[in-house]
Amino acid sequence: MGGFKHLVVVKFKEDVAVEEILKGMEKLVSEVDAVKCFEWGQDIESEEMLRQGFTHVFLMTFEKKEDYTAFTTHPTHVEFSATFVAAIDKFVVLDFPSVVAKSPA
Amino acid sequence: MGGFKHLVVVKFKEDVAVEEILKGMEKLVSEVDAVKCFEWGQDIESEEMLRQGFTHVFLMTFEKKEDYTAFTTHPTHVEFSATFVAAIDKFVVLDFPSVVAKSPA
């Protein structure tokens, strides 16, 4: 894939309806063309010592950094971000150009 | 892509030769067939408040959870892990079945 990636790792607050947040996020990425790929997951495997309380991963792919920058100021993103931030207990965000070192033949 | 993902987010210790670690990791994934895709990145964009000291992302994709489990006990992985753990200041690991909610047309 490569491209420019926006990675968000979070721990949701205990009383949050994660399904609702996910619906909002899927709506967001479907409305913004700049988001080329979006995948997410819930940790089911690693040890608590390794995941350190974090539970969910969200990964968006853009063609280039400028597309990500434009995404951050998109009205739908700005609106969703407020909902998202209110729902999380802690988070880590990394934005980076992806280096593909191995890909399916 | 989908599949089962192994995500590692780290902050390296200050005096670590990150290039050497990367070489070791590329060697590892090239030797283990179960690793279908490997990409990594160094954060260049997010604010310090967002990335919270973390600097690098490593993301491996396996066809299924059992392949990842086998990978964790592969001798080359076990050997590399010792080097890797010694080089990092802090980390978060999440292992999860990836849900692809949007992909390139």
Short mmCIF file of C-alpha atoms in Angstrom, two decimals:
data_model
loop_
_atom_site.label_atom_id
_atom_site.label_comp_id
_atom_site.label_asym_id
_atom_site.label_seq_id
_atom_site.Cartn_x
_atom_site.Cartn_y
_atom_site.Cartn_z
CA MET A 1 0.00 0.00 0.00
CA GLY A 2 2.49 2.63 1.05
CA GLY A 3 1.11 6.15 1.05
CA PHE A 4 0.74 8.37 4.07
CA LYS A 5 -0.76 6.73 7.15
CA HIS A 6 -2.74 8.09 10.06
CA LEU A 7 -2.64 5.66 12.98
CA VAL A 8 -4.79 6.04 16.08
CA VAL A 9 -4.52 3.64 19.01
CA VAL A 10 -7.05 4.16 21.80
CA LYS A 11 -8.60 2.95 24.99
CA PHE A 12 -12.29 3.81 25.07
CA LYS A 13 -14.01 4.94 28.24
CA GLU A 14 -15.91 2.15 29.98
CA ASP A 15 -19.46 3.30 29.24
CA VAL A 16 -18.93 4.12 25.57
CA ALA A 17 -20.99 2.45 22.83
CA VAL A 18 -18.04 1.55 20.62
CA GLU A 19 -20.37 0.39 17.82
CA GLU A 20 -21.76 3.91 17.54
CA ILE A 21 -18.28 5.39 17.33
CA LEU A 22 -17.39 2.88 14.64
CA LYS A 23 -20.48 3.78 12.62
CA GLY A 24 -19.51 7.44 12.81
CA MET A 25 -15.99 6.65 11.69
CA GLU A 26 -17.15 4.53 8.76
CA LYS A 27 -19.49 7.34 7.71
CA LEU A 28 -16.60 9.80 7.95
CA VAL A 29 -14.23 7.82 5.77
CA SER A 30 -16.96 7.04 3.24
CA GLU A 31 -17.65 10.76 2.84
CA VAL A 32 -14.06 11.87 2.43
CA ASP A 33 -12.51 10.82 -0.88
CA ALA A 34 -8.99 11.55 0.34
CA VAL A 35 -9.21 8.50 2.63
CA LYS A 36 -8.12 5.72 0.28
CA CYS A 37 -8.13 2.88 2.77
CA PHE A 38 -9.47 2.45 6.26
CA GLU A 39 -9.07 -0.58 8.46
CA TRP A 40 -9.50 -1.07 12.17
CA GLY A 41 -9.29 -3.78 14.75
CA GLN A 42 -9.87 -4.69 18.34
CA ASP A 43 -7.04 -6.39 20.17
CA ILE A 44 -7.96 -9.97 20.96
CA GLU A 45 -4.60 -11.52 21.41
CA SER A 46 -1.78 -9.61 23.07
CA GLU A 47 -1.09 -9.68 26.77
CA GLU A 48 -2.27 -6.78 28.91
CA MET A 49 1.37 -5.99 29.68
CA LEU A 50 1.96 -5.51 25.96
CA ARG A 51 -1.15 -3.57 25.02
CA GLN A 52 -1.05 -1.43 28.15
CA GLY A 53 -4.76 -0.83 28.33
CA PHE A 54 -5.18 0.09 24.68
CA THR A 55 -7.93 -1.83 22.93
CA HIS A 56 -8.56 -0.49 19.42
CA VAL A 57 -6.51 0.44 16.36
CA PHE A 58 -7.64 2.68 13.51
CA LEU A 59 -5.51 3.05 10.41
CA MET A 60 -6.24 5.35 7.50
CA THR A 61 -4.23 5.55 4.29
CA PHE A 62 -3.88 8.63 2.11
CA GLU A 63 -2.02 8.99 -1.17
CA LYS A 64 0.15 11.75 0.19
CA LYS A 65 0.71 13.89 3.25
CA GLU A 66 -1.15 16.85 1.78
CA ASP A 67 -4.31 14.74 1.49
CA TYR A 68 -4.08 13.90 5.17
CA THR A 69 -3.57 17.54 6.07
CA ALA A 70 -6.69 18.46 4.08
CA PHE A 71 -8.61 15.66 5.82
CA THR A 72 -7.84 17.06 9.27
CA THR A 73 -9.66 20.28 8.47
CA HIS A 74 -12.58 18.65 6.61
CA PRO A 75 -15.83 19.72 8.36
CA THR A 76 -17.00 16.11 8.78
CA HIS A 77 -13.69 15.22 10.42
CA VAL A 78 -13.77 18.21 12.72
CA GLU A 79 -17.31 17.30 13.80
CA PHE A 80 -16.50 13.64 14.32
CA SER A 81 -13.31 14.39 16.22
CA ALA A 82 -15.23 16.09 19.00
CA THR A 83 -17.37 12.97 19.49
CA PHE A 84 -14.34 10.71 19.29
CA VAL A 85 -12.21 12.62 21.76
CA ALA A 86 -15.06 12.62 24.29
CA ALA A 87 -15.25 8.82 24.06
CA ILE A 88 -11.63 7.93 24.72
CA ASP A 89 -9.70 7.43 27.89
CA LYS A 90 -6.24 7.54 26.31
CA PHE A 91 -4.72 7.50 22.86
CA VAL A 92 -1.58 7.56 20.75
CA VAL A 93 -1.53 9.09 17.26
CA LEU A 94 1.24 8.68 14.70
CA ASP A 95 1.27 10.08 11.19
CA PHE A 96 3.92 8.77 8.85
CA PRO A 97 4.89 7.95 5.28
CA SER A 98 4.63 4.19 5.08
CA VAL A 99 7.65 2.16 3.97
CA VAL A 100 6.55 -1.18 2.55
CA ALA A 101 9.39 -3.61 3.24
CA LYS A 102 7.50 -6.77 2.32
CA SER A 103 4.32 -7.24 0.33
CA PRO A 104 2.39 -10.19 -1.05
CA ALA A 105 3.99 -11.60 -4.20
CA MET B 1 -5.60 -6.45 3.02
CA GLY B 2 -7.43 -7.72 6.07
CA GLY B 3 -5.79 -10.70 7.74
CA PHE B 4 -4.37 -10.77 11.24
CA LYS B 5 -2.21 -7.79 12.20
CA HIS B 6 0.64 -7.38 14.66
CA LEU B 7 1.14 -3.71 15.48
CA VAL B 8 4.10 -2.41 17.45
CA VAL B 9 4.47 1.27 18.34
CA VAL B 10 7.72 2.23 20.05
CA LYS B 11 10.00 4.91 21.33
CA PHE B 12 13.61 3.92 20.83
CA LYS B 13 16.28 4.69 23.42
CA GLU B 14 18.31 7.76 22.57
CA ASP B 15 21.59 6.08 21.67
CA VAL B 16 20.12 3.32 19.51
CA ALA B 17 21.14 2.88 15.86
CA VAL B 18 17.62 2.59 14.49
CA GLU B 19 18.93 1.68 11.02
CA GLU B 20 20.51 -1.46 12.47
CA ILE B 21 17.27 -2.46 14.15
CA LEU B 22 15.41 -1.91 10.89
CA LYS B 23 17.88 -4.09 9.02
CA GLY B 24 17.35 -6.84 11.57
CA MET B 25 13.61 -6.54 11.26
CA GLU B 26 13.67 -6.65 7.46
CA LYS B 27 15.86 -9.75 7.64
CA LEU B 28 13.41 -11.32 10.07
CA VAL B 29 10.32 -10.76 7.93
CA SER B 30 12.15 -11.86 4.78
CA GLU B 31 13.04 -15.18 6.44
CA VAL B 32 9.60 -15.95 7.81
CA ASP B 33 7.08 -16.88 5.13
CA ALA B 34 4.14 -16.43 7.49
CA VAL B 35 4.72 -12.65 7.38
CA LYS B 36 2.75 -11.67 4.27
CA CYS B 37 3.20 -7.93 4.51
CA PHE B 38 5.43 -5.68 6.54
CA GLU B 39 5.40 -1.92 6.57
CA TRP B 40 6.81 0.60 8.97
CA GLY B 41 7.10 4.31 9.42
CA GLN B 42 8.59 7.09 11.45
CA ASP B 43 6.26 9.79 12.66
CA ILE B 44 7.02 13.07 10.93
CA GLU B 45 3.78 14.90 11.32
CA SER B 46 1.75 14.57 14.48
CA GLU B 47 2.13 16.85 17.46
CA GLU B 48 4.16 15.66 20.44
CA MET B 49 0.97 15.80 22.52
CA LEU B 50 -0.60 13.30 20.14
CA ARG B 51 2.27 10.89 19.66
CA GLN B 52 3.27 11.00 23.33
CA GLY B 53 6.92 10.29 22.75
CA PHE B 54 6.36 7.36 20.40
CA THR B 55 8.31 7.63 17.17
CA HIS B 56 8.05 4.45 15.10
CA VAL B 57 5.30 2.11 13.90
CA PHE B 58 5.78 -1.47 12.72
CA LEU B 59 2.89 -3.37 11.18
CA MET B 60 2.97 -7.00 10.10
CA THR B 61 0.16 -8.84 8.35
CA PHE B 62 -0.51 -12.57 8.58
CA GLU B 63 -3.19 -14.58 6.82
CA LYS B 64 -4.59 -15.81 10.10
CA LYS B 65 -4.05 -15.70 13.84
CA GLU B 66 -2.43 -19.14 13.91
CA ASP B 67 0.31 -17.89 11.55
CA TYR B 68 1.06 -15.04 13.93
CA THR B 69 1.17 -17.41 16.88
CA ALA B 70 3.66 -19.61 15.01
CA PHE B 71 5.72 -16.52 14.15
CA THR B 72 6.10 -15.55 17.81
CA THR B 73 7.91 -18.80 18.55
CA HIS B 74 10.03 -18.86 15.37
CA PRO B 75 13.72 -19.00 16.39
CA THR B 76 14.63 -15.97 14.27
CA HIS B 77 11.85 -13.98 15.94
CA VAL B 78 12.86 -15.04 19.41
CA GLU B 79 16.46 -14.02 18.71
CA PHE B 80 15.50 -10.68 17.18
CA SER B 81 13.05 -9.88 19.97
CA ALA B 82 15.84 -9.81 22.54
CA THR B 83 17.74 -7.21 20.49
CA PHE B 84 14.58 -5.21 19.87
CA VAL B 85 13.42 -5.12 23.48
CA ALA B 86 16.86 -3.92 24.58
CA ALA B 87 16.62 -0.99 22.14
CA ILE B 88 13.26 0.45 23.16
CA ASP B 89 12.29 2.87 25.83
CA LYS B 90 8.55 2.20 25.68
CA PHE B 91 6.10 0.38 23.47
CA VAL B 92 2.51 -0.61 22.79
CA VAL B 93 1.63 -3.87 21.05
CA LEU B 94 -1.79 -4.76 19.65
CA ASP B 95 -2.69 -7.95 17.80
CA PHE B 96 -6.02 -7.99 16.01
CA PRO B 97 -8.04 -9.34 13.10
CA SER B 98 -8.19 -6.43 10.69
CA VAL B 99 -11.58 -5.17 9.52
CA VAL B 100 -11.26 -3.41 6.17
CA ALA B 101 -13.98 -0.76 6.09
CA LYS B 102 -12.75 1.07 2.99
CA SER B 103 -10.32 -0.02 0.33
CA PRO B 104 -9.15 1.39 -3.01
CA ALA B 105 -11.71 0.87 -5.74
#
